[in-house]
Short mmCIF file of N, CA and C in Angstrom, two decimals:
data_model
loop_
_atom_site.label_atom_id
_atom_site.label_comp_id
_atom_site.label_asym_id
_atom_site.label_seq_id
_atom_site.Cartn_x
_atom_site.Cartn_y
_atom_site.Cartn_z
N UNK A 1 139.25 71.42 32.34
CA UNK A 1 139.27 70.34 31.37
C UNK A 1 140.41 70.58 30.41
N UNK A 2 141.43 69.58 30.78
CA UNK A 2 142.14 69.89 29.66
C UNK A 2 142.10 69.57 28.32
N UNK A 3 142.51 70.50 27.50
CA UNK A 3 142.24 69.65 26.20
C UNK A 3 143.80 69.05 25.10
N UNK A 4 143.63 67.97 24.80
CA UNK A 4 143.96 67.17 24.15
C UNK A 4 145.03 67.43 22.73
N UNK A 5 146.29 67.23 23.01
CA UNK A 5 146.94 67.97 21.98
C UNK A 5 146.75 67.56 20.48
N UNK A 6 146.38 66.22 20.45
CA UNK A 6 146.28 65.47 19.16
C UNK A 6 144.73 65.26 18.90
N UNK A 7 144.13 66.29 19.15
CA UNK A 7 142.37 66.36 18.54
C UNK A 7 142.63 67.52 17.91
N UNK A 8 142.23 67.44 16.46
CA UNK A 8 142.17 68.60 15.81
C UNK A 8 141.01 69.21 16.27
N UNK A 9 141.06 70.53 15.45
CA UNK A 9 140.27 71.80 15.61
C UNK A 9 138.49 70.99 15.45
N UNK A 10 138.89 70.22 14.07
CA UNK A 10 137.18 70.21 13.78
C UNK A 10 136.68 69.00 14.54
N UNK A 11 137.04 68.25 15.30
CA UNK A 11 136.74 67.33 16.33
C UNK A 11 136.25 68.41 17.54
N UNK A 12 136.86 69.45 18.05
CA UNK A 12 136.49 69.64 19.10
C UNK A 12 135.49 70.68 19.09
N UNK A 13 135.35 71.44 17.44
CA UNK A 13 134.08 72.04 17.38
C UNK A 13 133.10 71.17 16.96
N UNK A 14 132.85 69.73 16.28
CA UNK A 14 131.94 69.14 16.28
C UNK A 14 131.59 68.84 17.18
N UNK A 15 132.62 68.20 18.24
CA UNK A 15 131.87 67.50 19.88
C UNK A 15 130.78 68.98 20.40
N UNK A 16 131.86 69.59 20.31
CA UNK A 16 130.73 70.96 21.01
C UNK A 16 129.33 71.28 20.46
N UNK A 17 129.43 70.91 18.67
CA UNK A 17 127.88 71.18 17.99
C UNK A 17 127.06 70.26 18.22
N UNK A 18 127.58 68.71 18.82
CA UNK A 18 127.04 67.68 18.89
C UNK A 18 126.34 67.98 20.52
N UNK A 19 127.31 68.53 21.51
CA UNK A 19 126.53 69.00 23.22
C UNK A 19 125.64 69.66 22.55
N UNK A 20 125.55 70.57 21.78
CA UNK A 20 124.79 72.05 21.70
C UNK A 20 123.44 71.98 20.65
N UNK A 21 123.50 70.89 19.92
CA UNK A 21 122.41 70.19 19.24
C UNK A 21 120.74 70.32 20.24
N UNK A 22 120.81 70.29 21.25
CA UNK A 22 120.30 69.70 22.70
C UNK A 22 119.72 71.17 22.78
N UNK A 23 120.19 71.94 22.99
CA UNK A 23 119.83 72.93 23.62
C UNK A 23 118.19 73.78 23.33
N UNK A 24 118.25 74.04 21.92
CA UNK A 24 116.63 74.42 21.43
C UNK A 24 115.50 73.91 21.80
N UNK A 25 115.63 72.39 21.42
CA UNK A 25 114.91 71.65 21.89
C UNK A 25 114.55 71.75 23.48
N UNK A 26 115.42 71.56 24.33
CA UNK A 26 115.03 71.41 25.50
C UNK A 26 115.03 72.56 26.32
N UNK A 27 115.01 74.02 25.50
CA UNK A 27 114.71 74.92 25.76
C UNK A 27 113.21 75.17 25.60
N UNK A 28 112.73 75.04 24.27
CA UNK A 28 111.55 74.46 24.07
C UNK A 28 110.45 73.89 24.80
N UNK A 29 110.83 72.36 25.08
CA UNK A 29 110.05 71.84 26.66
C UNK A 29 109.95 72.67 27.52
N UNK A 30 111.19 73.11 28.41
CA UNK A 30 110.96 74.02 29.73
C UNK A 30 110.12 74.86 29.31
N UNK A 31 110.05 75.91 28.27
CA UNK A 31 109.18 77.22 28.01
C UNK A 31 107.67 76.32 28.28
N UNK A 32 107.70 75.06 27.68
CA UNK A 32 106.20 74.57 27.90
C UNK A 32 105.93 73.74 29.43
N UNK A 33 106.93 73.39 29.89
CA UNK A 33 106.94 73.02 30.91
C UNK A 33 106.25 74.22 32.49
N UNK A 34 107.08 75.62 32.13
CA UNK A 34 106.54 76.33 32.61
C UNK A 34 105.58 77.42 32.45
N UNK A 35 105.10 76.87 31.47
CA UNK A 35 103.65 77.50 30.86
C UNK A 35 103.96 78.96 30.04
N UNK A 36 104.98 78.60 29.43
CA UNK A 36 105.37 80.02 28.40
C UNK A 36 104.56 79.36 27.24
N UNK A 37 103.63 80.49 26.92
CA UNK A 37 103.31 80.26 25.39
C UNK A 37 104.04 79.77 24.16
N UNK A 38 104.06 78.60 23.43
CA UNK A 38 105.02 78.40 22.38
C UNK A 38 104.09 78.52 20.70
N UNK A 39 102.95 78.74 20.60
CA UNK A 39 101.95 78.30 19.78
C UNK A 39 101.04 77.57 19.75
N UNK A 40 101.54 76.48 21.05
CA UNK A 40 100.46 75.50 20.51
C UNK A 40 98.80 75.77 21.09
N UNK A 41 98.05 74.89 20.70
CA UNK A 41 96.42 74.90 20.85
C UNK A 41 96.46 74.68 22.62
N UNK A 42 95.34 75.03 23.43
CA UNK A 42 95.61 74.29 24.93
C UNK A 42 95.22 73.07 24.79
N UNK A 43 94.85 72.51 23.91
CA UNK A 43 94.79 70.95 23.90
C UNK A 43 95.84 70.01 24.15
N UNK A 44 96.92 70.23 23.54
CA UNK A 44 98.24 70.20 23.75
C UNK A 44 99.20 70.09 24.82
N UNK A 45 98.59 71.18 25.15
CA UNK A 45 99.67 71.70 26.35
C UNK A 45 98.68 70.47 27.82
N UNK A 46 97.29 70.36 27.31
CA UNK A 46 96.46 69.55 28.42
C UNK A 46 97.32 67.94 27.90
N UNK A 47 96.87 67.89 26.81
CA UNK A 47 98.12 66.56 26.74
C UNK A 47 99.29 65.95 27.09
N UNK A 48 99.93 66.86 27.13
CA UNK A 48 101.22 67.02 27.56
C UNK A 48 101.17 67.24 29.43
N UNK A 49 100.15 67.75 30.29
CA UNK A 49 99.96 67.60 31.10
C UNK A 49 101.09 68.64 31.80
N UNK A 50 101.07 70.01 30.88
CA UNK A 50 101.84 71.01 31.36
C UNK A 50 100.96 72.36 31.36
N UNK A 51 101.11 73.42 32.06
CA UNK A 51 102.10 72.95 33.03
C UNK A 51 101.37 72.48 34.27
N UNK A 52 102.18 71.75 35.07
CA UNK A 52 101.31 70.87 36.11
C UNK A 52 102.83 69.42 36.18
N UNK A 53 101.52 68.44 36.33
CA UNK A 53 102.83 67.29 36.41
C UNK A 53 103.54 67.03 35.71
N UNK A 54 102.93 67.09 34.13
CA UNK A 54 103.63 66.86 32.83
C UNK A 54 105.13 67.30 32.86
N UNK A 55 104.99 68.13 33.67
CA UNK A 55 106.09 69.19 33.36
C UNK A 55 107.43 68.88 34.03
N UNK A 56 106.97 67.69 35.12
CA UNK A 56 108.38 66.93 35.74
C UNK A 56 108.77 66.14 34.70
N UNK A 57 107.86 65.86 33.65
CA UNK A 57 108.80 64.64 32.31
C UNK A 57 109.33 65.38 31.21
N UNK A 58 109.09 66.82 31.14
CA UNK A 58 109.39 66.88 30.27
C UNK A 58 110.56 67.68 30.47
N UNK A 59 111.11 68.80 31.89
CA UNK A 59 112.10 68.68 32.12
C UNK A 59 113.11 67.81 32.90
N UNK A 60 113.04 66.87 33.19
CA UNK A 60 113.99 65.14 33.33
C UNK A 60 114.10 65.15 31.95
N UNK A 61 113.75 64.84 30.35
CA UNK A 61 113.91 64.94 29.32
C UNK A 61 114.65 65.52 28.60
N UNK A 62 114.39 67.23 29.23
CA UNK A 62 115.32 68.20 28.88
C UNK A 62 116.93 68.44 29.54
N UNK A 63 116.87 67.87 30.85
CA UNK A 63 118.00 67.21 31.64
C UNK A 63 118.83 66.04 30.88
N UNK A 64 118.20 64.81 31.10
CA UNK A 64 118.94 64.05 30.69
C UNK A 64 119.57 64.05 28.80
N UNK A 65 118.52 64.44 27.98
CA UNK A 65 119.32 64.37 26.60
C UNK A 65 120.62 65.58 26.85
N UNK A 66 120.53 66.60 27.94
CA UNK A 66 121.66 67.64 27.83
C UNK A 66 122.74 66.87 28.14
N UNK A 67 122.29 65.98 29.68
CA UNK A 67 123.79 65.04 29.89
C UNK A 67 123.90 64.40 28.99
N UNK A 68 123.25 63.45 28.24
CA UNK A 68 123.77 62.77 27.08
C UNK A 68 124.80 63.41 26.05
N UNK A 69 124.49 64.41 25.61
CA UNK A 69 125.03 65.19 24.40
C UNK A 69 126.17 65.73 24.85
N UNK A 70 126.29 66.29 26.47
CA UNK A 70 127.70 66.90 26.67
C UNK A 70 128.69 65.57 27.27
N UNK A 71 127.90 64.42 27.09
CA UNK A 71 129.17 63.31 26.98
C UNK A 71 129.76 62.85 25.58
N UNK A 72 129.60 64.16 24.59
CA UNK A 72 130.75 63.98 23.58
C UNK A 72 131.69 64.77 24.34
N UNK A 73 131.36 65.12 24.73
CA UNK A 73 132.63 66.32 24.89
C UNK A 73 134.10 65.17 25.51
N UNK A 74 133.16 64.47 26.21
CA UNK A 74 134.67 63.20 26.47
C UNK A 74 135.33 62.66 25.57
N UNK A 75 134.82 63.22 24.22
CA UNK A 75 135.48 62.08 22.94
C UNK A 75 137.09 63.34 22.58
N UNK A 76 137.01 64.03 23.23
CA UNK A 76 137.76 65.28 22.82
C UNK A 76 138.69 65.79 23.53
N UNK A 77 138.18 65.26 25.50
CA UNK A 77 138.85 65.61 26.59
C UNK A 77 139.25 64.62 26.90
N UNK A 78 140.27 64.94 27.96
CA UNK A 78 141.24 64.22 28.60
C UNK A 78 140.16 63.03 29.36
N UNK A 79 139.09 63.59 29.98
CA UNK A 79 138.27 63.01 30.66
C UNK A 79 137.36 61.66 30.17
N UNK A 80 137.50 61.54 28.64
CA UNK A 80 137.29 60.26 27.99
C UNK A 80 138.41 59.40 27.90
N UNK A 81 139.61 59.84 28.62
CA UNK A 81 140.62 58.42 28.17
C UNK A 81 141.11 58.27 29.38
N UNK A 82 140.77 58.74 30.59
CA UNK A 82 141.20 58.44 31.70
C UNK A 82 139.60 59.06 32.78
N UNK A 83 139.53 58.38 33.44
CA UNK A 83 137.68 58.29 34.22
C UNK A 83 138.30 59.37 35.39
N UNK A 84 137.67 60.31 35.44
CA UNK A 84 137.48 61.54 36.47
C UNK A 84 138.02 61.05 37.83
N UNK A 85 138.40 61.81 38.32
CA UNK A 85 138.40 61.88 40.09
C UNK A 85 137.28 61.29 41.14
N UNK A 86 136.07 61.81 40.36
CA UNK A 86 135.08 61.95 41.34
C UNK A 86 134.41 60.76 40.85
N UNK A 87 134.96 59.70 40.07
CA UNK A 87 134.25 58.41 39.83
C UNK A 87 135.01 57.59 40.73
N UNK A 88 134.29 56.75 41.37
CA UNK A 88 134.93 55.81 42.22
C UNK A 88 135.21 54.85 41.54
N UNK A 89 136.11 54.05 42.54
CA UNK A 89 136.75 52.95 41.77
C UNK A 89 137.30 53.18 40.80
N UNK A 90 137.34 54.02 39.78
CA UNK A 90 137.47 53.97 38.61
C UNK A 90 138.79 55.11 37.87
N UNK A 91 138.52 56.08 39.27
CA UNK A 91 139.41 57.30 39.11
C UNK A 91 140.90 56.67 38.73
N UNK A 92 141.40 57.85 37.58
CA UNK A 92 142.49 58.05 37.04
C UNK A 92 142.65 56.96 36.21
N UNK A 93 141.78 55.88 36.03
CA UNK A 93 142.33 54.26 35.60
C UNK A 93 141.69 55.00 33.70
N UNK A 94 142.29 53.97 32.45
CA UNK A 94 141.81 54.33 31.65
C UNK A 94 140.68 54.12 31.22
N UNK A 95 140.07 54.89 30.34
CA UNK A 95 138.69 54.31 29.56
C UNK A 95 138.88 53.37 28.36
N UNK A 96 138.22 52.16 28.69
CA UNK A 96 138.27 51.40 27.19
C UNK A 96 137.91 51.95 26.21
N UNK A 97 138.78 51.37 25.47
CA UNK A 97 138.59 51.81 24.14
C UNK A 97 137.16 51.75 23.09
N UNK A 98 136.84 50.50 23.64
CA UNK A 98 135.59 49.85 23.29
C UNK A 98 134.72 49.84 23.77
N UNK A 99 134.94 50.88 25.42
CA UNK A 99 133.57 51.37 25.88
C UNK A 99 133.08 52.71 25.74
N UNK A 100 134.01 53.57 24.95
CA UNK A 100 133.72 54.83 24.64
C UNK A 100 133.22 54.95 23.31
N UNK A 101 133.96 54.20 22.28
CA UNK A 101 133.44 54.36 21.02
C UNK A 101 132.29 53.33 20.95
N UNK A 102 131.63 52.25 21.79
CA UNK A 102 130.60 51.65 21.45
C UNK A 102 129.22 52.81 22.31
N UNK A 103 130.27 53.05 23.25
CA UNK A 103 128.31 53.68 23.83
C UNK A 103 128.36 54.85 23.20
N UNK A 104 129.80 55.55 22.45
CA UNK A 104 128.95 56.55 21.13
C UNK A 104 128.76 56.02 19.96
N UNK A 105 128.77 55.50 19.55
CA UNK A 105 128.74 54.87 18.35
C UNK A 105 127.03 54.41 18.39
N UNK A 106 127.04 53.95 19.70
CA UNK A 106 125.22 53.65 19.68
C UNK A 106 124.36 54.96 19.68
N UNK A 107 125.04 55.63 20.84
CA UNK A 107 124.64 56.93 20.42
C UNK A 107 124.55 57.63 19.21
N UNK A 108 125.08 57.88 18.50
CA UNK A 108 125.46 58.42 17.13
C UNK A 108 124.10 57.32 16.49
N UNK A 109 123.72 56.56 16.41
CA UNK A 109 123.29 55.66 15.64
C UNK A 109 121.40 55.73 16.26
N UNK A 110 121.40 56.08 17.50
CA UNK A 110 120.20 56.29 17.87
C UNK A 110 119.61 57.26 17.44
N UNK A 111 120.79 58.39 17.56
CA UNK A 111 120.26 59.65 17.43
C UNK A 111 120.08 59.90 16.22
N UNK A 112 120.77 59.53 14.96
CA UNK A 112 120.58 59.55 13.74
C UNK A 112 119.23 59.14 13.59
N UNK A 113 118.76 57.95 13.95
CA UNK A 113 117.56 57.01 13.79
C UNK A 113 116.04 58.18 14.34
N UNK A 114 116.62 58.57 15.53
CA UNK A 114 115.64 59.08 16.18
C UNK A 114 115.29 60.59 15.39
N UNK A 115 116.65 61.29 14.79
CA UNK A 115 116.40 62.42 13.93
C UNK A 115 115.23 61.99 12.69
N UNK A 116 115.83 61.15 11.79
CA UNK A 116 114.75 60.70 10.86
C UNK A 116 113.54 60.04 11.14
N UNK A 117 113.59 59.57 11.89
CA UNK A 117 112.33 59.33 12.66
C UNK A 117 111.02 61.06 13.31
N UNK A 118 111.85 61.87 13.75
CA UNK A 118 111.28 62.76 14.21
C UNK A 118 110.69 64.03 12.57
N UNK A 119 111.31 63.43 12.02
CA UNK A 119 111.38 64.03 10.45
C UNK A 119 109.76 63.41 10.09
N UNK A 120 110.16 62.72 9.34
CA UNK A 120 108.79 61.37 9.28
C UNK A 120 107.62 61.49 10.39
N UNK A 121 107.70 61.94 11.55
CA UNK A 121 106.64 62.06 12.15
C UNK A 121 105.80 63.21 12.28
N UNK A 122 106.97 64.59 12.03
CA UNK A 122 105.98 65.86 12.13
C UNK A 122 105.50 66.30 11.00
N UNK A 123 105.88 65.26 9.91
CA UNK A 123 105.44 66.10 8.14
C UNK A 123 103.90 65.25 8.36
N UNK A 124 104.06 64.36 9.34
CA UNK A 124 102.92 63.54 9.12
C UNK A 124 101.69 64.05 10.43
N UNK A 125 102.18 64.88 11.33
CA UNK A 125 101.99 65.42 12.56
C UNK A 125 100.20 66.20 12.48
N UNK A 126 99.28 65.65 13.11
CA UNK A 126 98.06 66.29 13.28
C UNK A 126 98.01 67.21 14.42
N UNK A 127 99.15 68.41 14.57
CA UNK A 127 99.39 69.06 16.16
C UNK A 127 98.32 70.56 15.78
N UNK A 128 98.06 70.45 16.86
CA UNK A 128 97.02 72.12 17.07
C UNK A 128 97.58 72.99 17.59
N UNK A 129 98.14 73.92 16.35
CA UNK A 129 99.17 75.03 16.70
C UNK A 129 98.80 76.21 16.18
N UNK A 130 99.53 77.39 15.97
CA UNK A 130 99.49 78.55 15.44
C UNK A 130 100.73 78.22 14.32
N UNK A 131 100.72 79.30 12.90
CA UNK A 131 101.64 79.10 12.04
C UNK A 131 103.19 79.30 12.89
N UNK A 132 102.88 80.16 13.28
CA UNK A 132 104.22 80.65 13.97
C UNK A 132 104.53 79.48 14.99
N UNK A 133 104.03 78.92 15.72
CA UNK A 133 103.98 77.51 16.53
C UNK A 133 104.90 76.78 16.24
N UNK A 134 104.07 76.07 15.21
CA UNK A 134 105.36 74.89 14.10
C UNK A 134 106.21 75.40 13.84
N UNK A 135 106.23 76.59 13.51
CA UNK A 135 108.31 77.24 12.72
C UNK A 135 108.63 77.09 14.13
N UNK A 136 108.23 77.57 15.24
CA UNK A 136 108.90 77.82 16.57
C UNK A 136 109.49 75.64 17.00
N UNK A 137 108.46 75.44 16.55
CA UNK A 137 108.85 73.43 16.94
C UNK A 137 109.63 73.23 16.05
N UNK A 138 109.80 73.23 15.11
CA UNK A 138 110.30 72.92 13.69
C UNK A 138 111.89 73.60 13.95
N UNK A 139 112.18 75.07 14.18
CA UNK A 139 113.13 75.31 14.18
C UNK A 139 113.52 75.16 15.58
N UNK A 140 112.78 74.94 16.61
CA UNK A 140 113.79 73.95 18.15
C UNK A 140 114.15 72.66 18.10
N UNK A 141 113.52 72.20 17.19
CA UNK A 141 114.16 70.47 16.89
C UNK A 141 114.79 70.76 15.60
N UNK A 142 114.89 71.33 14.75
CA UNK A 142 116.19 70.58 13.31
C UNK A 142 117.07 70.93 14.15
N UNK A 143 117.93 71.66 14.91
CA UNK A 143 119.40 70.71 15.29
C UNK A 143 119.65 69.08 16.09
N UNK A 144 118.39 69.05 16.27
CA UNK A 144 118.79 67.55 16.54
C UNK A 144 119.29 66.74 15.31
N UNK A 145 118.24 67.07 14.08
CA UNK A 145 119.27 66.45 13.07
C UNK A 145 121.08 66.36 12.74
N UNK A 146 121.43 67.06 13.63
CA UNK A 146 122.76 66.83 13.32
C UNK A 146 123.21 66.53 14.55
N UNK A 147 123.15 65.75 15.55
CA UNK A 147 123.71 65.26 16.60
C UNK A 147 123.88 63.89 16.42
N UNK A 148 123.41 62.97 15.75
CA UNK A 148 123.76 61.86 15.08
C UNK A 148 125.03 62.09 14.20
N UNK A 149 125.04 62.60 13.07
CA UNK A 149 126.43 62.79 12.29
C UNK A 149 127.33 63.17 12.82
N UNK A 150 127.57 64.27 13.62
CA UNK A 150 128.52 64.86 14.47
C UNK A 150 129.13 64.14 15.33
N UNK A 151 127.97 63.20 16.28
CA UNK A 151 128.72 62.11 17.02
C UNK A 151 129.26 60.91 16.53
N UNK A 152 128.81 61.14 15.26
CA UNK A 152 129.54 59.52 14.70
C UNK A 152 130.88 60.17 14.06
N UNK A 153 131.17 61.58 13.25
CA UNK A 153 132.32 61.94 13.14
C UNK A 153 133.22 62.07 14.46
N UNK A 154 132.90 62.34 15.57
CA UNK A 154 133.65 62.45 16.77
C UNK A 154 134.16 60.74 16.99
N UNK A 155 133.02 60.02 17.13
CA UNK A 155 133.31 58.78 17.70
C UNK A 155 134.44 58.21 16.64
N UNK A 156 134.67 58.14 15.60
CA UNK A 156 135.64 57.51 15.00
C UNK A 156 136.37 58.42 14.96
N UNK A 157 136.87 59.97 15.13
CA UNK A 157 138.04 60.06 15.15
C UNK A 157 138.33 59.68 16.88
N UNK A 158 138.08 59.58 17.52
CA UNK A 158 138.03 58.82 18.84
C UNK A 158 138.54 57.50 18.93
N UNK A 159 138.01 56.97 18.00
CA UNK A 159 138.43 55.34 17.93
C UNK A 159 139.91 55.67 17.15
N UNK A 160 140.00 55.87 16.29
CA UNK A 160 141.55 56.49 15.39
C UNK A 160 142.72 56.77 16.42
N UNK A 161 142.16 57.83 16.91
CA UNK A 161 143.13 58.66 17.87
C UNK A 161 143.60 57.18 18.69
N UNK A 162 142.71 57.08 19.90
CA UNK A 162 143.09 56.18 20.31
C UNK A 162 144.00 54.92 20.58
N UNK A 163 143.51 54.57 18.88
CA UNK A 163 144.03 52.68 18.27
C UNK A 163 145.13 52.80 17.78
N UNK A 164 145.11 54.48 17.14
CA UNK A 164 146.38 55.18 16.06
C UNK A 164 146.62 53.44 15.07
N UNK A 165 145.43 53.13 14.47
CA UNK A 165 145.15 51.67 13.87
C UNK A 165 145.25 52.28 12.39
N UNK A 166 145.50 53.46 12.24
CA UNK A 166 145.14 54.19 10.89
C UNK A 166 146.07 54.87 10.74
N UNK A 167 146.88 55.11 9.25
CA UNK A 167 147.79 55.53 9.06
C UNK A 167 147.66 56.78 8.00
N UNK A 168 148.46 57.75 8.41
CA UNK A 168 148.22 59.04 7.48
C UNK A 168 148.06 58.84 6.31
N UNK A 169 147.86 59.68 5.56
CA UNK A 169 148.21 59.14 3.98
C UNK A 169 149.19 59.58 3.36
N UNK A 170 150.50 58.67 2.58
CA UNK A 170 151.76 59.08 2.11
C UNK A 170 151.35 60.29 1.39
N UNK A 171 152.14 61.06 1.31
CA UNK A 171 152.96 62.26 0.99
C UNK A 171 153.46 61.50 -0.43
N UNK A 172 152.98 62.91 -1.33
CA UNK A 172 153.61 62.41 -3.12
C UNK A 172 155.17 63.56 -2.93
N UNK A 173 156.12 62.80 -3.13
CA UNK A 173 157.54 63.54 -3.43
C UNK A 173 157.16 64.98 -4.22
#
């Protein structure tokens, strides 16, 4: 992957905090998916219908938000302004402009939504855990809180880079 001479430094460590947001969390699931103790009550874990079948939704879950999140990394690589090899039809041709920064931009905007949302739901949360449980949930989901901001700082310097619609700011003599 090559990378991009005109993405600064803090674009391409945000895209990366924005993939890596993902990871606790859906480290998390699998441990419950495959019946690693995390705290919670077995009520829970019977709810959740892990481990057993449950456990095909909740790693597809842990799958797909990973692909989601490491498609910032296109806001940074070469591979967001020109479509891969291995895409048909599509190879080497460019990426719109307006299809990269809108499906992050929604992204960025979901995930923000869905962070405060996930906020609001566990202060309010009736879960049957151990103390140590919740710090263990609590601290595998707060980095999702920042995968919304991160992708919306990526996505507009994305759109910038791109449009180059934005102009530095003069220089005082």
């Amino acid at each position: 992957m090559k990378v991009l001479p005109d993405v600064p430094r803090w674009a391409r460590l945000a895209a990366a905090g924005a993939a890596l947001t993902n990871v606790p969390s859906a480290l998390w699931r699998v441990a419950i998916a495959v019946g690693v103790p995390v705290g919670l009550a077995q009520s829970e874990y019977d709810q959740m219908g892990a481990p057993g079948l449950g456990s095909l939704a909740l790693v597809a879950l842990s799958l797909v938000s990973e692909a989601l999140a490491f498609l910032t990394l296109g806001l940074v690589q070469n591979w967001g302004e020109r479509w891969p090899r291995w895409v048909p039809c599509l190879r080497g041709r460019r990426v719109p402009v307006w299809l990269g920064t809108g499906v992050a931009g929604l992204g960025a905007l979901a995930t923000s939504v869905f962070g405060a949302l996930f906020v609001l739901t566990s202060l309010n949360a009736d879960i049957e855990a151990t103390t140590w449980g919740i710090w263990l949930l609590n601290i595998a989901y707060a980095p999702l809180l920042l995968w919304g901001p991160l992708l919306g700082a990526v996505t507009v310097h994305y759109y910038r880079r791109r449009t180059r619609s934005w102009s530095a700011p003069a220089r005082l003599p």
